[in-house]
Amino acid sequence: MHDMEERVIGALAQLELGDRLLTSPAAMASFGSDALTAFHQRPLAVVLAESVDDVVRAVRICHRERVPFVARGSGTSLSGGSLPVEGGIVIALNRLNRVLSVDPDARTATVQPGVINLDVSRAAASHGLAYAPDPSSQSICSIGGNVAFNSGGAHCLKHGMTSNHVIGMTVVLPDGELVTLGSDSTEPAGPDWVGMFCGSEGLFGIAVEVTLRLVPVPEAVRTSLAVYDSLQAAGDAVAQIVSAGLLPVAMEIMDALAIEAAEASVKPNYPSGAALLIVELEGEREVVDGDAARLDELLRASGASETTATEDPDARGLIWKGRKSAFSAVGWLAPDYIVQDGVVPRTRLGEALAEIDRMSAEAGIRVANVFHAGDGNLHPLILFDGREPGAVERAEHLAGEILRLCVSLGGSITGEHGIGVEKRAYLSLMFSPDDLALMGDVRRSIDPLELANRGKMLVPETVS
Amino acid sequence: MIDTTDHVEAIAEAIRVGPRVLPVAGGTKPGLSRASGPDVVALDVSGLRGIIEYDPAELTLTALAGTPVAEVAQALADHDQYLPFDPPLAAAGATLGGVVAAATSGANALRHGGVRDFVIGVRFVDGTGRLVSGGGKIVKNAAGFDLPKLMVGSLGGLGVMVQLSFKVFPRPRATTTLAFDLPSREAQLETMARLNRGPVQVDALDLDRSGVLVRLGGDPDALAARARRLCEGVEADVQHFEGAADAAVWRDAAELSWVPAGSRVVRTGLTLRDVPGLDAALAPFAATVRYSLAANLAWIAWPGTRDLADLDAALRSLGRTGVVLTGTGTNAATDARTGGSRLIGAPTGGSFGSRIRSALDPHARFLES
């Protein structure tokens, strides 16, 4: 072990964390990677923080010793956002998992970063309130990670992303300074520092307390399924719904392969077809009834071969279980897969899907499509078998081509998973050298040593 | 396509020459656009005007930053869409850039969110004269730092906005307004808190001198039934405003027509719980206040004869920050006590803010507050 490593571990030991300081390879094994399993790094140590003070003191040691650190919640990042830095420190926040307060009058909750997404809604339920952002991993992912990566979910169409629901926070900057940003009011005065912190992928430090907006639990929720004989037809239906002035809370499309995967795993009993459109309406009884009548008419006119709708909570739960487990379900279809997260303008969805289909056929690689159609947010699942020579590279090449396609259509390389380590090389497709230089300047203004989540989003400038 | 090259080059040049620049356009918030100090040059960007891209099926719109809100609102209304953050002072000539810089969400932003929730892309010239972009033109995007949000409330102090992209929504097909006449402040606040928790989702929820004002929007067929439900359990005389009267209630709010002449308008975020404290703090000064967005916001009409430092102190004691939007005091000496600052009350951002400012404006070409 190097002198520096010994010194860092010695300093961390002084925090008297006991068994909350992990340094052995066996104890740290589960911290080596996140949901982007292709990447793996061995950290020097893992700190299991139980208090804000633990976080501050660990960060201060990292800053003093110039050791990079990575904050980690549940490790569900699909872009490698919580991948450790080799030889760096992991600061695990799972134990900072208390909902500190719920204010029903202000419709806010203040929580620690290790709180599980779904637990916010559970804590607010007795007041008839809920936390809107719903990433598919919401039963395990934590708020700290949601904030760092501005997570989305199926219900972004109406409710927006994580950053639209975060109004205040206390953060530990990369040198250990504690700063409060925003407040418990939805109205900021002065620059929206909170909005800037959200989605910064851990590069600005660690949020240790977060104030979230809550929404009223809708009294009626109606989920419709419509089957189409092509993805194009399903995509056109989405455009027609938007054009008609309806604002569903979610519009999702799954293709035949994704449906097959869902049926093989959680068995949601979807009607079979080339494309399945899920449309959810929510709100007051009268509003949902009125919108439902208009929606049914639109779906009939859009050429759906079969439509059903339900308000039954169990039936709805099964529909969403099938949709939200789609990523893991493709494990039934192939040993390995890459999930992409590109966005295209809604009106170019059909074009994008046709092109992905063509690219998939040309490469001889199966691609399952499941996506947030209302937002134009694609999730092509590129299936491969990593044991075949060159298969990984071919799949990665196709994934890159799909990202290029999204950008060329006026979209983005990521809608909700973030850049992480996975898409760093593609950021320059969207941003000019000046844009990237500015982002680098901003990052180094906060963290001149590039210690906080080094290697994510921006290619590091300094090497220690 | 509108050619903005000359404008952008002129902006960059003005920034490079310095010493300090303050972007101005509609001038509807003179408290913000007044160039304070001999070394500050007002940079008129109202020539950066025009809608660049608007496809109703996309529910997005991109326009130059100096485009009047009214022009955008009309283009959207032609397709039954709107800016859900309800930017105020549109009739007076407010521009998109000014709305973003001042973070002025209006009363009807309660339904779907404020300026920060609908701005999705920005091009701006930073303090070194660099033209940079953040965000994009699509509704969902997690690539790079969220510079569009950083511009919200920036008061022209982090860059000169050139172009902005917004998410837009279908507008309510019909609206109606109810005014509840409640016997006490306590009853008003209790009613606001309850209405804000649903289940009837309201478009606006304000508290002014006349009482609690609620606006409902949506399908015309369901509006009457929803309004009846809203009234259930509220023990108060209710006045209904329909059609032109409904529009007038919220036009008055948006154009700040209720503000007494000679007052300065200060906008501050708060919560419902702060209302009694702010009421008490303002009482000695005969200031008028209108609470909006379910009391997440207070519009304070501060008498021009009063010392702004007193309001600064009141906001500090509540831990809140105010933006001085309009007017100048009649007593220049008292203004000097707040340093002519456009932000009063509790400071925001701490060293996070000052570090980011140093990256975007390393030579202090813009006004900080």
Coordinates of C-alpha atoms in Angstrom, one line a residue, chain A residues 6 20 30-31 41 45 240 272 305 352 371 385 417 433:
Chain A
E6 CA -2.2 4.5 4.3
R20 CA -18.8 1.6 9.1
S30 CA -20.7 -4.8 -3.7
F31 CA -19.6 -1.1 -4.1
Q41 CA -13.5 -0.2 -10.1
A45 CA -12.3 2.6 1.2
Q240 CA -52.8 12.8 -32.3
S272 CA -50.3 -9.2 -28.3
S305 CA -56.9 -3.1 -33.3
A352 CA -36.4 7.5 -35.3
F371 CA -40.1 4.1 -24.5
D385 CA -24.3 -12.3 -25.9
H417 CA -30.2 8.3 -17.1
P433 CA -16.2 23.2 -27.7

